[in-house]
mmCIF file with all atom_site columns, C-alpha atoms in Angstrom:
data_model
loop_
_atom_site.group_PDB
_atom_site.id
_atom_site.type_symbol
_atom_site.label_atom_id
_atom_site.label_alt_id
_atom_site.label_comp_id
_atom_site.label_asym_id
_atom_site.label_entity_id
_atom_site.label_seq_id
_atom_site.pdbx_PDB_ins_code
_atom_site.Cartn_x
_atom_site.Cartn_y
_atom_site.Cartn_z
_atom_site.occupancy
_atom_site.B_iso_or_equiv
_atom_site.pdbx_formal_charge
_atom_site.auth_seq_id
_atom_site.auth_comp_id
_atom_site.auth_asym_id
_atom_site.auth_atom_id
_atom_site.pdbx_PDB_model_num
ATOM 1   C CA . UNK G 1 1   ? -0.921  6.664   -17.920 1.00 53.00 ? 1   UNK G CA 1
ATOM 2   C CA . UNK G 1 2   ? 0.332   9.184   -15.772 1.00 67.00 ? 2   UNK G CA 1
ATOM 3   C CA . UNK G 1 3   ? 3.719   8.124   -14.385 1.00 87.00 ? 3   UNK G CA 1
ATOM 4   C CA . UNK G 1 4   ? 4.132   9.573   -10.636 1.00 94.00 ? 4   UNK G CA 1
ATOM 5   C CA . UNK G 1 5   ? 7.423   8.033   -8.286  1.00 94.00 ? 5   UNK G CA 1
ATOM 6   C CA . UNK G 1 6   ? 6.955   7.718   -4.437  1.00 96.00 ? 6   UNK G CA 1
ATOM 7   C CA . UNK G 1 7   ? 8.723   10.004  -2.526  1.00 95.00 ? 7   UNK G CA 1
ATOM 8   C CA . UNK G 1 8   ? 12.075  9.547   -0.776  1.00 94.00 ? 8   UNK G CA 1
ATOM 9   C CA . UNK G 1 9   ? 11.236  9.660   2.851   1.00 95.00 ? 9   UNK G CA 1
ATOM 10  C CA . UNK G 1 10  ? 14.176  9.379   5.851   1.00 96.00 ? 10  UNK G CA 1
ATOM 11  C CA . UNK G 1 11  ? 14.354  5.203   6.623   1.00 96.00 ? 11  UNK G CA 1
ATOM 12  C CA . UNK G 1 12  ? 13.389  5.420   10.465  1.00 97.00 ? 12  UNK G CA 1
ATOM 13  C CA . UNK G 1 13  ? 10.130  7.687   10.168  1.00 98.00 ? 13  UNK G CA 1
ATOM 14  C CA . UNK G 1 14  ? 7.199   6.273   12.857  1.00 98.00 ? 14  UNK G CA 1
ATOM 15  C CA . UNK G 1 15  ? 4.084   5.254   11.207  1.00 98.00 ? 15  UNK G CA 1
ATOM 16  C CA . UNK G 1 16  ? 1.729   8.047   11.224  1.00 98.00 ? 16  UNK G CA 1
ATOM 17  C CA . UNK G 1 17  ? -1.447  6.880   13.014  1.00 98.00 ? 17  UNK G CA 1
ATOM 18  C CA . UNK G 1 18  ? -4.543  6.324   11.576  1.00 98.00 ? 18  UNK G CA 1
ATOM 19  C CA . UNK G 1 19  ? -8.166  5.307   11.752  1.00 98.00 ? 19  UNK G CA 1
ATOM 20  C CA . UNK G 1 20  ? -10.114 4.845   8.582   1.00 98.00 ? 20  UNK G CA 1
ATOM 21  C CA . UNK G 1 21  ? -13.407 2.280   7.588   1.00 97.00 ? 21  UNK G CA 1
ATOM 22  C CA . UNK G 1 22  ? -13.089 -0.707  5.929   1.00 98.00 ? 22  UNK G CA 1
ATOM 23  C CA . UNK G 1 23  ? -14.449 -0.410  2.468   1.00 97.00 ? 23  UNK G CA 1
ATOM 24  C CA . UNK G 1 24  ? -15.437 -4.081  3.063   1.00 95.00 ? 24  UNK G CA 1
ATOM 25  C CA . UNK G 1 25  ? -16.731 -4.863  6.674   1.00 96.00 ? 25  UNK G CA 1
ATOM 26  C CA . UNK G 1 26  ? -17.642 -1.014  7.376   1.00 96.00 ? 26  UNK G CA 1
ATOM 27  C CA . UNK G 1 27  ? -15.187 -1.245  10.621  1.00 97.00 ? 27  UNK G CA 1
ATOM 28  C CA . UNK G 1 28  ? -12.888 1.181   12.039  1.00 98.00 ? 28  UNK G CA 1
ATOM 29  C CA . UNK G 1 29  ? -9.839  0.170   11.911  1.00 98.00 ? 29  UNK G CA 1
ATOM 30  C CA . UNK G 1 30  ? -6.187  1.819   13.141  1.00 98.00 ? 30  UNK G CA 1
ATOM 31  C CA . UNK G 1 31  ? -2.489  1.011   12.420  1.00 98.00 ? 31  UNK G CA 1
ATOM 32  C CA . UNK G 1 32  ? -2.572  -1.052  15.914  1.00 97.00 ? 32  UNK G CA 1
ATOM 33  C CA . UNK G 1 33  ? -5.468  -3.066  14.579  1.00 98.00 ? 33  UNK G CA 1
ATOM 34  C CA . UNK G 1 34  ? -3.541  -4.349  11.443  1.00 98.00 ? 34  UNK G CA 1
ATOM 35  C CA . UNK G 1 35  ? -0.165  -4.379  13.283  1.00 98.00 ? 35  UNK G CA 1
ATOM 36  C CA . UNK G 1 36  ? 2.624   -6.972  13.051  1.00 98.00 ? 36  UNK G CA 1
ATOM 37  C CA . UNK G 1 37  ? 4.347   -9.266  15.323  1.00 98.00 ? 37  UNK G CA 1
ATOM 38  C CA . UNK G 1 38  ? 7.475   -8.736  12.740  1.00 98.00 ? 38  UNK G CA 1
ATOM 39  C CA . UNK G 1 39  ? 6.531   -6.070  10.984  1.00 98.00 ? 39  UNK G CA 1
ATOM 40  C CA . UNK G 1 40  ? 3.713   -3.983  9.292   1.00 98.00 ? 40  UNK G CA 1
ATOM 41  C CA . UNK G 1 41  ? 2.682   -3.550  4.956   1.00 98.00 ? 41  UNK G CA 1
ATOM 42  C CA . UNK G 1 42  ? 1.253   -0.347  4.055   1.00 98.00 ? 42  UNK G CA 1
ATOM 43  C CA . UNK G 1 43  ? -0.104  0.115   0.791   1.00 98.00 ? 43  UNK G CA 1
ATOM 44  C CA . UNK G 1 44  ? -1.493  2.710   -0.944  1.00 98.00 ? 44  UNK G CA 1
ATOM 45  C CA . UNK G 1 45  ? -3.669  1.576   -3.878  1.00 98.00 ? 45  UNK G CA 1
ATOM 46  C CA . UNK G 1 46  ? -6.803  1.995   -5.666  1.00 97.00 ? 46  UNK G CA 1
ATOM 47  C CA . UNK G 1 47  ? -9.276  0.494   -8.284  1.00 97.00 ? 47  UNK G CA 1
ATOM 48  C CA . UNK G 1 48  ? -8.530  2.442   -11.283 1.00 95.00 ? 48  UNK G CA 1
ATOM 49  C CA . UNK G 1 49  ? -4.695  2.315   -11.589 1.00 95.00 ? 49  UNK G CA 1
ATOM 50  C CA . UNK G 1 50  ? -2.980  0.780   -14.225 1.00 95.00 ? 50  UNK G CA 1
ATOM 51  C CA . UNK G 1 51  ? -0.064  -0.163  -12.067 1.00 96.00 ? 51  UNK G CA 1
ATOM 52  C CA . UNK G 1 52  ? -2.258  -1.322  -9.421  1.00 97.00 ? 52  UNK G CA 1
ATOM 53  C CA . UNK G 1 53  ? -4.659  -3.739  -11.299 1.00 96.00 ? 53  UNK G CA 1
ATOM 54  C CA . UNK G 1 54  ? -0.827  -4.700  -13.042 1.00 96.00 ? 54  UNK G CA 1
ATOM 55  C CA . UNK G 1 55  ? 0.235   -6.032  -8.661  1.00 97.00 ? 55  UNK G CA 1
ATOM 56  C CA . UNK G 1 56  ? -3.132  -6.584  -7.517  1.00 97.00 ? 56  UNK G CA 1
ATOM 57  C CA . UNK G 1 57  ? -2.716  -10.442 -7.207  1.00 97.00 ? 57  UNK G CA 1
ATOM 58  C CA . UNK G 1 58  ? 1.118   -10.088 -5.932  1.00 97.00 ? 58  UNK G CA 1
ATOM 59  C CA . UNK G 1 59  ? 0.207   -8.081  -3.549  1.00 98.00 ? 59  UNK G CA 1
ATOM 60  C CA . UNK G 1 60  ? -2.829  -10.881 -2.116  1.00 98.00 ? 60  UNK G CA 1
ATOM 61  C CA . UNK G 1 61  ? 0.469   -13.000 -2.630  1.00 98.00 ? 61  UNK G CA 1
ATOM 62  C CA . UNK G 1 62  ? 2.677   -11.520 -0.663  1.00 98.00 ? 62  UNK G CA 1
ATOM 63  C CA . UNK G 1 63  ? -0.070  -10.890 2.243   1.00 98.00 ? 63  UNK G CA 1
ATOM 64  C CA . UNK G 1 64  ? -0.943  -14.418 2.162   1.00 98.00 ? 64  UNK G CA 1
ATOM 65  C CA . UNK G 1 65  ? 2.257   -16.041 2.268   1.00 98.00 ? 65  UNK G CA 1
ATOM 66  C CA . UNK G 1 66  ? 3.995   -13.224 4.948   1.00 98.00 ? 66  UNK G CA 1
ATOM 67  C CA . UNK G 1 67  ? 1.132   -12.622 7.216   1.00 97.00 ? 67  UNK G CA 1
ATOM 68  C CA . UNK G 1 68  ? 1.703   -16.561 8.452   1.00 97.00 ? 68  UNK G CA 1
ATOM 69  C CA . UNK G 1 69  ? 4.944   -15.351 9.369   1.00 98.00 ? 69  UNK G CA 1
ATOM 70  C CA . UNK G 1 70  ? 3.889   -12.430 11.767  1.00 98.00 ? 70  UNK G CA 1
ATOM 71  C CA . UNK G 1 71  ? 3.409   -9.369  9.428   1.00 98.00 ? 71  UNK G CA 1
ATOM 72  C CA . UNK G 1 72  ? 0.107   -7.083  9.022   1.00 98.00 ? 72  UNK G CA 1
ATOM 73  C CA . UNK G 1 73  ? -1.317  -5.844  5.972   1.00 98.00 ? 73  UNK G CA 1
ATOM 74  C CA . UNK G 1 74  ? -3.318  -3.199  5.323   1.00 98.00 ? 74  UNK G CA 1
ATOM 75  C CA . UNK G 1 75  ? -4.671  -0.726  2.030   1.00 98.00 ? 75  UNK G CA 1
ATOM 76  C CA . UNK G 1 76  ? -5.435  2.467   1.561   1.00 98.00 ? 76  UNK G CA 1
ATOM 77  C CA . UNK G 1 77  ? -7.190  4.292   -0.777  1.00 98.00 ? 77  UNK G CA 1
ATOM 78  C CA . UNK G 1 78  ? -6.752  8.441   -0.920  1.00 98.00 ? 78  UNK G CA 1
ATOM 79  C CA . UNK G 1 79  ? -7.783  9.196   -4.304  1.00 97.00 ? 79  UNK G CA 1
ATOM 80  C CA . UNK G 1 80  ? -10.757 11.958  -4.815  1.00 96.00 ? 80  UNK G CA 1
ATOM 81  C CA . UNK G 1 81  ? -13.893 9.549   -5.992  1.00 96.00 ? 81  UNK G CA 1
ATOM 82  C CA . UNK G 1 82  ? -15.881 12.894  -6.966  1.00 95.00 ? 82  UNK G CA 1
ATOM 83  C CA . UNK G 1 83  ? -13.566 13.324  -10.309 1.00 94.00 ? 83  UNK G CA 1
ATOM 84  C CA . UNK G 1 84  ? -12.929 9.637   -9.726  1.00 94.00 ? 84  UNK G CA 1
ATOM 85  C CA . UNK G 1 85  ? -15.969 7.152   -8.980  1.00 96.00 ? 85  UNK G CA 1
ATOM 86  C CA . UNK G 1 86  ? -14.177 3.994   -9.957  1.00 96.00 ? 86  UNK G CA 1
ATOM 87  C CA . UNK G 1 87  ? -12.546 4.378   -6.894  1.00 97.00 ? 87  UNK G CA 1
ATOM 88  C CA . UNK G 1 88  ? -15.517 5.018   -4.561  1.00 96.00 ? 88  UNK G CA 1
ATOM 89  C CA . UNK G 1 89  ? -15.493 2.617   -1.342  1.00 96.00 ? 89  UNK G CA 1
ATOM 90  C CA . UNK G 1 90  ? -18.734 0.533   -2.530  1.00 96.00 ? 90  UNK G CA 1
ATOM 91  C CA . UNK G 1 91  ? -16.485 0.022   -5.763  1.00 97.00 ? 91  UNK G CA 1
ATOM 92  C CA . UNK G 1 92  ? -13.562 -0.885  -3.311  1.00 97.00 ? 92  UNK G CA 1
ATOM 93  C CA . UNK G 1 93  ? -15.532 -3.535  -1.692  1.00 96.00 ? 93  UNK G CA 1
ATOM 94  C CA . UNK G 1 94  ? -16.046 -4.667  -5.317  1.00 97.00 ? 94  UNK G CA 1
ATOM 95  C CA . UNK G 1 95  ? -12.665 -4.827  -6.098  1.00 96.00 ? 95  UNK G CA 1
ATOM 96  C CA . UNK G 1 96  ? -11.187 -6.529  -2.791  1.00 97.00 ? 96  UNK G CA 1
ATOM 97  C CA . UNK G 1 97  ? -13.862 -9.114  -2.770  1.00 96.00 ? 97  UNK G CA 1
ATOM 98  C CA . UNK G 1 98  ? -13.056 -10.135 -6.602  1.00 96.00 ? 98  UNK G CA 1
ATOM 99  C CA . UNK G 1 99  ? -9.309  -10.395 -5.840  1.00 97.00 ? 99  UNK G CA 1
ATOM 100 C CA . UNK G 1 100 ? -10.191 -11.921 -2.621  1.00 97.00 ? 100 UNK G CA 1
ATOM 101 C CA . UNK G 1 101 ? -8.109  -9.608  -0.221  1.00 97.00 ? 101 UNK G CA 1
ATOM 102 C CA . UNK G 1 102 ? -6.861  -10.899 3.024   1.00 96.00 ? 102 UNK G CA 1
ATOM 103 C CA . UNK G 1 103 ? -6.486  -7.492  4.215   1.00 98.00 ? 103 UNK G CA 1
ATOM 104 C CA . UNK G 1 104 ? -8.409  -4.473  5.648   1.00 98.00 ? 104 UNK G CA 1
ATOM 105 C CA . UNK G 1 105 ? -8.884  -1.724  2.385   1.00 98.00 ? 105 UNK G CA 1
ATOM 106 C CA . UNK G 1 106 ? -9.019  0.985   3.929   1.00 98.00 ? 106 UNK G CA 1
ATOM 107 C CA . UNK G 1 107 ? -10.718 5.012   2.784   1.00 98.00 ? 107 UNK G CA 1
ATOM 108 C CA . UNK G 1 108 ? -9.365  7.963   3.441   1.00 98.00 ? 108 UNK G CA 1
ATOM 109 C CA . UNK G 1 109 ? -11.981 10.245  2.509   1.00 97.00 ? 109 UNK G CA 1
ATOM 110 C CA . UNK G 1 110 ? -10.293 13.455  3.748   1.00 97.00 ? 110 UNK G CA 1
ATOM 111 C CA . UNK G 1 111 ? -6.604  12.711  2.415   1.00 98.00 ? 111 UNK G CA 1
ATOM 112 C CA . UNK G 1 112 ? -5.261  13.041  5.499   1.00 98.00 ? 112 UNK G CA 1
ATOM 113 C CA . UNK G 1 113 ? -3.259  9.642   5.606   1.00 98.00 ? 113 UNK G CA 1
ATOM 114 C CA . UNK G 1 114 ? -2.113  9.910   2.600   1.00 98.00 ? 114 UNK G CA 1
ATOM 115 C CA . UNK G 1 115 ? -0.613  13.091  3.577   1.00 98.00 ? 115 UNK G CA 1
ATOM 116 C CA . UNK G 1 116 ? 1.106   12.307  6.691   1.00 98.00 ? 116 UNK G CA 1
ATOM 117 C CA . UNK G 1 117 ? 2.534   9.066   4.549   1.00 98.00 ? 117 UNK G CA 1
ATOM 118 C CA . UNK G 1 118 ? 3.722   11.472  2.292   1.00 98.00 ? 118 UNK G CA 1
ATOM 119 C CA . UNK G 1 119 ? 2.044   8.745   -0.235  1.00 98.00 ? 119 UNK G CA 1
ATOM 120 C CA . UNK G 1 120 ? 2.462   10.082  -3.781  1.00 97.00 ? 120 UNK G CA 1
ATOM 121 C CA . UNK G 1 121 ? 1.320   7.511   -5.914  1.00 97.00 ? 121 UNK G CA 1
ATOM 122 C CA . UNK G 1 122 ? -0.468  4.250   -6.390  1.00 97.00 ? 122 UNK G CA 1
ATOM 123 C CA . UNK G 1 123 ? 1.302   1.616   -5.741  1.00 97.00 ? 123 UNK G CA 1
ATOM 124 C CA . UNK G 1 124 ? 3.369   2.921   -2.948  1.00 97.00 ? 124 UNK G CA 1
ATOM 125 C CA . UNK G 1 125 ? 4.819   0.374   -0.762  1.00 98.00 ? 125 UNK G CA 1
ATOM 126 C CA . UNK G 1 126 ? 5.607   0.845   3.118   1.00 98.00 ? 126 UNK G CA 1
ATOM 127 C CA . UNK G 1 127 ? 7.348   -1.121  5.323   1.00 98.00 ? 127 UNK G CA 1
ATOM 128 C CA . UNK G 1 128 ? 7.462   -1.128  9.044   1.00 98.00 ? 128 UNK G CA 1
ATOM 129 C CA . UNK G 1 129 ? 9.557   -2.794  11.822  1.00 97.00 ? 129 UNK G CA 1
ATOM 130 C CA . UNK G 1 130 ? 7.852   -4.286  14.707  1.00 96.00 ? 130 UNK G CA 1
ATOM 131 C CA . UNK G 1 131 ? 8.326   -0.638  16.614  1.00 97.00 ? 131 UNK G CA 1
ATOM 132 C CA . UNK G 1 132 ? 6.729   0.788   13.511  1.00 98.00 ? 132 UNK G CA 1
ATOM 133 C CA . UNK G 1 133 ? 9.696   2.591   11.942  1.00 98.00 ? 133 UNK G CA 1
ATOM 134 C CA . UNK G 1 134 ? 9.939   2.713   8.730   1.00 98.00 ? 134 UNK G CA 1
ATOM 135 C CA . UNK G 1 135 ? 12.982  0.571   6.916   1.00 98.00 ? 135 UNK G CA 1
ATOM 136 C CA . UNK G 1 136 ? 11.568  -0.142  3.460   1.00 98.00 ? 136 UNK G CA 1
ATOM 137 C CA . UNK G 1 137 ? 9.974   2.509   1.239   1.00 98.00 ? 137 UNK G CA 1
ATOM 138 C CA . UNK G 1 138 ? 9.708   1.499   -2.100  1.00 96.00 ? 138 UNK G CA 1
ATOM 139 C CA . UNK G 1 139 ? 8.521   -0.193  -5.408  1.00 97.00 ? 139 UNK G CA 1
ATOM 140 C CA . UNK G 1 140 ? 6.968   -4.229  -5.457  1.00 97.00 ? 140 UNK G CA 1
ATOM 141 C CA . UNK G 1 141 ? 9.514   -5.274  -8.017  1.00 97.00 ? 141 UNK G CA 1
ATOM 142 C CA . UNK G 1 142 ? 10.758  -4.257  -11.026 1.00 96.00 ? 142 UNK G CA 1
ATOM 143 C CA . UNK G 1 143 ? 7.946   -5.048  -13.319 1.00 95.00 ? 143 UNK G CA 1
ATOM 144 C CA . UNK G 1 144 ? 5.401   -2.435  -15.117 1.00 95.00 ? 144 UNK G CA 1
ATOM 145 C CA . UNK G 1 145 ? 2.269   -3.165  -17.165 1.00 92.00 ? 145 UNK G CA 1
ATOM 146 C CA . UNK G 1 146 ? 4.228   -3.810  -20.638 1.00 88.00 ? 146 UNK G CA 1
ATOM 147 C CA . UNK G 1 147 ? 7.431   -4.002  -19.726 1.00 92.00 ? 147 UNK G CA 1
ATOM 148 C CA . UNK G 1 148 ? 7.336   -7.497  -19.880 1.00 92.00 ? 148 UNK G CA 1
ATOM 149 C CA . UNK G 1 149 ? 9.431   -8.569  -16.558 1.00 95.00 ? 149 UNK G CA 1
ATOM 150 C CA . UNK G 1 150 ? 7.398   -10.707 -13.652 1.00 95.00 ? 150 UNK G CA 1
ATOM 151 C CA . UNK G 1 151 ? 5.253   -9.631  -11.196 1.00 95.00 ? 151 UNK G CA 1
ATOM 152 C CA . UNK G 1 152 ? 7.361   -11.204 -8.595  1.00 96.00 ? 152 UNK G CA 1
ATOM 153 C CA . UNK G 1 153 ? 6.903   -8.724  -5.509  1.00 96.00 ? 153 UNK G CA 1
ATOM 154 C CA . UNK G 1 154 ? 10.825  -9.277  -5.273  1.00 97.00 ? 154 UNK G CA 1
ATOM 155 C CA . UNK G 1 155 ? 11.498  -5.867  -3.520  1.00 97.00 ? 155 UNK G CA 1
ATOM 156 C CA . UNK G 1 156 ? 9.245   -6.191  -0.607  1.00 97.00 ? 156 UNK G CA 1
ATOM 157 C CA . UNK G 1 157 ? 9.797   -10.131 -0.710  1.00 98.00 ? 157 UNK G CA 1
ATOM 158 C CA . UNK G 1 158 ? 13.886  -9.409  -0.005  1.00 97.00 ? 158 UNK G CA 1
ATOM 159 C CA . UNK G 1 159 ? 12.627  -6.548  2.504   1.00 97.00 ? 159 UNK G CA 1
ATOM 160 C CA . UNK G 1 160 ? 10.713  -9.054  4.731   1.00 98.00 ? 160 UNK G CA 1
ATOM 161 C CA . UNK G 1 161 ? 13.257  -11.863 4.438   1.00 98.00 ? 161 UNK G CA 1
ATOM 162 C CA . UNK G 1 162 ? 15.849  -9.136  6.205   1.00 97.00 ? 162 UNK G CA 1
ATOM 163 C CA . UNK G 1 163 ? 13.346  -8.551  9.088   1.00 97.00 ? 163 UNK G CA 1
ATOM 164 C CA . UNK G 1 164 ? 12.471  -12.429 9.585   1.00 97.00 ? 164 UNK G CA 1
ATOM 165 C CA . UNK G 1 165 ? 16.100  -13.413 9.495   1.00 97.00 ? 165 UNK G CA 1
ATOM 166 C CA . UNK G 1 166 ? 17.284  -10.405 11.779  1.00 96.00 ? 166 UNK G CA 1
ATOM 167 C CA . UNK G 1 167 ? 19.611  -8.703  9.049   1.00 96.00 ? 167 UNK G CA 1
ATOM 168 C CA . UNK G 1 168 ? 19.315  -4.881  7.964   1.00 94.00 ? 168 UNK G CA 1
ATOM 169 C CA . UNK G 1 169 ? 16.933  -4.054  5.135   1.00 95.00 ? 169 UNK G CA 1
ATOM 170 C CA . UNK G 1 170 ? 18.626  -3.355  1.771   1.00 89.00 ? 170 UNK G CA 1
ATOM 171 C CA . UNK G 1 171 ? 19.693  0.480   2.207   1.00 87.00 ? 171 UNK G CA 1
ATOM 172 C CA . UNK G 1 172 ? 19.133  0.819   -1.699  1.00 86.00 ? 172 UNK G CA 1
ATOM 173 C CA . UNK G 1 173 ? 15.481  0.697   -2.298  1.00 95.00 ? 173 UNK G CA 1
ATOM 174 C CA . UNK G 1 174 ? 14.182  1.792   -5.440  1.00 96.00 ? 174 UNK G CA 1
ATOM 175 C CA . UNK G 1 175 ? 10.827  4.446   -6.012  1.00 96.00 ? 175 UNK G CA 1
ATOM 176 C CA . UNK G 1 176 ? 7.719   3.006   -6.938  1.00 97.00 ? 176 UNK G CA 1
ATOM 177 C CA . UNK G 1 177 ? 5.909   4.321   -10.096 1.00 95.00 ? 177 UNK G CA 1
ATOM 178 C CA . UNK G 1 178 ? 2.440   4.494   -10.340 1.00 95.00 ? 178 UNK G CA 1
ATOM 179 C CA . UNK G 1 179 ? -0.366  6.689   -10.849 1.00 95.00 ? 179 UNK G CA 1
ATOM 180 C CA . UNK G 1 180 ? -0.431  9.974   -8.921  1.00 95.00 ? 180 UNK G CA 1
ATOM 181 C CA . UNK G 1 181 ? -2.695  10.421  -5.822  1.00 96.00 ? 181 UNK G CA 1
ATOM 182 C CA . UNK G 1 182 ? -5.558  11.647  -7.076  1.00 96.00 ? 182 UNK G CA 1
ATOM 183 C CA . UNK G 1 183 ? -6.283  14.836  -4.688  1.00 96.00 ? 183 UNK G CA 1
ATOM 184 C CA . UNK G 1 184 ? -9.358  16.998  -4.178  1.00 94.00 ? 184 UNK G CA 1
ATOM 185 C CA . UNK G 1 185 ? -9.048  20.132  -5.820  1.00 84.00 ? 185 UNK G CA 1
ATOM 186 C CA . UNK G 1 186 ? -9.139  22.978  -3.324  1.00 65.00 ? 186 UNK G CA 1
ATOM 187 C CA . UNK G 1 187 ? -11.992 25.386  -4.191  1.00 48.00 ? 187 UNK G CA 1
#
């Protein structure tokens, strides 16, 4: 396994815009379309990660119990499916219909989310404030496939908790680790 961290990226940053199809109902959809009341989840993922099939069913979890409570959810998947089919958007559809995903999973065939994100690996966990700045930027929780702690989705969990009871987001937020973006090689 490949071990890639998320980048560190200035707490504050506007949510790039986007508009990408839905692996599952073939829609368009943009950031305003999976928008917040309270706030805004975005998550990078994909099918063939280790550390993503390790949070898959956190992360329907979290989405179920926080979207109740005014936040939007959305995935995105960046990685090349020409040197990596298992991550192909018919394959997506697979994959959020047999963990039963409450949330748009979104392709972005040319990269170019990913890129304005400044997304570097899979999982990597954004969080947005109802103006769509950025205050969380960071890992699930502290548990890896083998390490042997919880999948508890404690990190993003605490980071939604601030916004719902109107206190400031932890400043310390810890990197993700995952699985590097898979990107197209440039001929």
């Amino acid at each position: 396994m490949a071990r890639t961290y998320s980048i560190d990226i200035d707490l504050g940053t506007k949510a790039p815009e986007f508009e990408l199809r839905d692996s599952v109902t073939n829609n368009l959809v943009k950031l305003y379309d999976v928008k917040g009341e309270k706030g805004t989840v975005v998550m990078f993922i994909c099918n063939h990660c280790p550390f993503v099939k390790h949070v898959n069913d956190e992360i329907v979890r979290l989405a179920n119990d926080y979207r109740v409570l005014g936040f939007g959810f959305v995935a995105i998947s960046s990685n090349d499916v020409k040197n990596y089919p298992e991550d192909h958007p018919k394959l997506m559809h697979e994959n959020a219909r047999k963990h039963n995903f409450t949330f748009p999973y979104l392709y972005d065939e040319t990269q170019e989310v990913a890129k304005a994100y400044q997304a570097a690996c899979t999982p990597d966990f954004y969080v947005f404030d109802t103006d769509l700045k950025l205050v969380y930027h960071g890992q699930l929780d502290d548990s890896r496939p083998q390490n042997g702690i919880p999948v508890t989705g404690r990190s993003i969990r605490e980071a939604l908790d601030a916004i719902l009871n109107n206190r400031k987001v932890p400043q310390l937020q810890k990197p993700s680790l995952g699985c590097g973006i898979k990107w197209k090689q440039e001929n």
